[in-house]
C-alpha positions as semicolon CSV with decimal commas, in nm:
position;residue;x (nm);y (nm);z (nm)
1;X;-9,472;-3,717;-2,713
2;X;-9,540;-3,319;-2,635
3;X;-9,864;-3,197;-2,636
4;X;-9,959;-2,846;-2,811
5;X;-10,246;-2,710;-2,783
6;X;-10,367;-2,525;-3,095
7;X;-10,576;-2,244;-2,983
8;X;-10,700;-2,074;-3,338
9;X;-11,040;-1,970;-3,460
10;X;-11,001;-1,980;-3,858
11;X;-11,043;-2,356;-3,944
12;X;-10,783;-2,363;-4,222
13;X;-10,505;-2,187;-3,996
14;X;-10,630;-2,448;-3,721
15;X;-10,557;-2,764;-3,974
16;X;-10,218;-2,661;-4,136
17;X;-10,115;-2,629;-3,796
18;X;-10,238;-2,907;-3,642
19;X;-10,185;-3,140;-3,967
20;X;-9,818;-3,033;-3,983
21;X;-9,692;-3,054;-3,640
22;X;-9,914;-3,440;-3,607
23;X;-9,711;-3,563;-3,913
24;X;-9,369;-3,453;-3,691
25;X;-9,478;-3,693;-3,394
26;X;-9,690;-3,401;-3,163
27;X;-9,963;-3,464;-2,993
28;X;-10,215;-3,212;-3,109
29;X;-10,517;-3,077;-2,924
30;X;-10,710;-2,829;-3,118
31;X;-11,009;-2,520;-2,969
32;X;-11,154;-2,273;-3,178
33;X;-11,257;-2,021;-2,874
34;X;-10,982;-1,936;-2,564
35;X;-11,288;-2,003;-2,356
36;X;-11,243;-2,381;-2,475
37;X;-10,915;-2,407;-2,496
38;X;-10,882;-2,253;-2,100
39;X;-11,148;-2,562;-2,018
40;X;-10,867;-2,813;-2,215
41;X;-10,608;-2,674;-2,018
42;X;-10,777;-2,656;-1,669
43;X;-10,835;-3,044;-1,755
44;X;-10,520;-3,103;-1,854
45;X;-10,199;-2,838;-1,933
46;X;-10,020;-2,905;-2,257
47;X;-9,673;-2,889;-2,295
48;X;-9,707;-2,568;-2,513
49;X;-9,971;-2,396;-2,618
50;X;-9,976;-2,195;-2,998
51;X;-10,232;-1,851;-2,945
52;X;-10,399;-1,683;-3,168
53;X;-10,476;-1,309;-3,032
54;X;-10,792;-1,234;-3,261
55;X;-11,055;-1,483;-3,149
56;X;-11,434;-1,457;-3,074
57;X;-11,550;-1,396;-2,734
58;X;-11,263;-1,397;-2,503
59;X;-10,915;-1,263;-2,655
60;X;-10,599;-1,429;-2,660
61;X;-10,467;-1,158;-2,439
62;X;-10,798;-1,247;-2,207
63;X;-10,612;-1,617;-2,183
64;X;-10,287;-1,513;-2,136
65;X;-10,421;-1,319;-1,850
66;X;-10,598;-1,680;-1,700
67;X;-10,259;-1,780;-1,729
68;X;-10,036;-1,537;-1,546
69;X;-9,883;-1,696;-1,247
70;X;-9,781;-1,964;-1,085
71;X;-10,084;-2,260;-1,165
72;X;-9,957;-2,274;-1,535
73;X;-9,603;-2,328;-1,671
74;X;-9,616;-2,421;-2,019
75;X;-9,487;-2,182;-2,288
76;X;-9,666;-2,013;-2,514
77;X;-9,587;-1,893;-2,884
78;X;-9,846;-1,619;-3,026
79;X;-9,950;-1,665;-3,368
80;X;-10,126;-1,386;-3,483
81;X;-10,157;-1,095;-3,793
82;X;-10,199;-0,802;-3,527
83;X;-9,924;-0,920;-3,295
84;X;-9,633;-0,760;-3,512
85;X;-9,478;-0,473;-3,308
86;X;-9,638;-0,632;-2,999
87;X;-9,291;-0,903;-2,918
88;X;-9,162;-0,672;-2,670
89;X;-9,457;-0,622;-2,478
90;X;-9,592;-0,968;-2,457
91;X;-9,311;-1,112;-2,396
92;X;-9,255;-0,877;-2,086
93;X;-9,576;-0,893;-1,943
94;X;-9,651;-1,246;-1,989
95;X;-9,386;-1,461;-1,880
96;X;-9,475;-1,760;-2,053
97;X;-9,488;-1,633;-2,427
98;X;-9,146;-1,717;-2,554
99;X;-9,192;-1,627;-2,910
100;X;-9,451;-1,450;-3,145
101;X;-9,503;-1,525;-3,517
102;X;-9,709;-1,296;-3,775
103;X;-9,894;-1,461;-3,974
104;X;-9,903;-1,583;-4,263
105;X;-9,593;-1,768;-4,121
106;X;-9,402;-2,024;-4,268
107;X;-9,422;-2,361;-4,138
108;X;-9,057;-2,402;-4,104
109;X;-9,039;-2,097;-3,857
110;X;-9,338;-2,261;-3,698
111;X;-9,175;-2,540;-3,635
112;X;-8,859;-2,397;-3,503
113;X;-9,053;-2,160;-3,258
114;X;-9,234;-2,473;-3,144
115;X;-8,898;-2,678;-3,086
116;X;-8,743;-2,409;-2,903
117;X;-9,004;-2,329;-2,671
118;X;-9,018;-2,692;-2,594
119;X;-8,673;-2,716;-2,597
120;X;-8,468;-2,419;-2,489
121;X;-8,196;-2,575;-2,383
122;X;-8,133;-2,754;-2,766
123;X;-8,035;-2,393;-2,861
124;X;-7,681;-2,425;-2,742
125;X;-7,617;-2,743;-2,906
């Protein structure tokens, strides 16, 4: 079972997420702050990890940037309203983020986004 972390500060957001991808058989681990969910994944890395950008205290960007190198090797997907325009640039300068999603987004492109950066290799098939 993969483990996604759900790193998102507005509860509702945090739920749907979390609700939908625990009804498809992930293992869900949810933090309201990056500072917590950077403690959850210095305990433990998840398989992925879903980021919101806008968060209180330290920025998703501020996480990504805990990330960078060669300790962590999970993928990330951004979910986030300010992050549209912004693909290029995270995606280049943060290895790890393999996709970014605007919100609102739908939870079938959620789920996709989370299947392929678990996956990558299911594309071609």
């Amino acid at each position: 079972m993969s483990q996604v972390l759900v790193v998102e500060d507005d509860p509702n957001i945090r739920k749907f997420v979390s609700i939908n991808l625990r009804v498809r058989g992930f293992d869900v681990v949810e933090a309201s702050t990056a500072e917590i969910g950077f403690f959850i994944i210095q305990q433990r890395a998840p398989d992925m990890l879903l980021l919101d950008l806008q968060l209180p205290g330290m920025s998703g960007l501020d996480l990504l940037k805990l990330l960078d190198g060669d300790r962590f090797d999970f993928p990330v997907v951004i979910l986030s309203a300010w992050a549209h325009g912004q693909e290029y640039t995270l995606k280049t300068f943060h290895k790890q983020v393999v996709d970014v999603l605007t919100k609102p987004v739908g939870i079938e492109q959620l789920l996709l986004s989370v299947h392929e950066a678990l996956w990558p290799d299911s594309r071609s098939q």
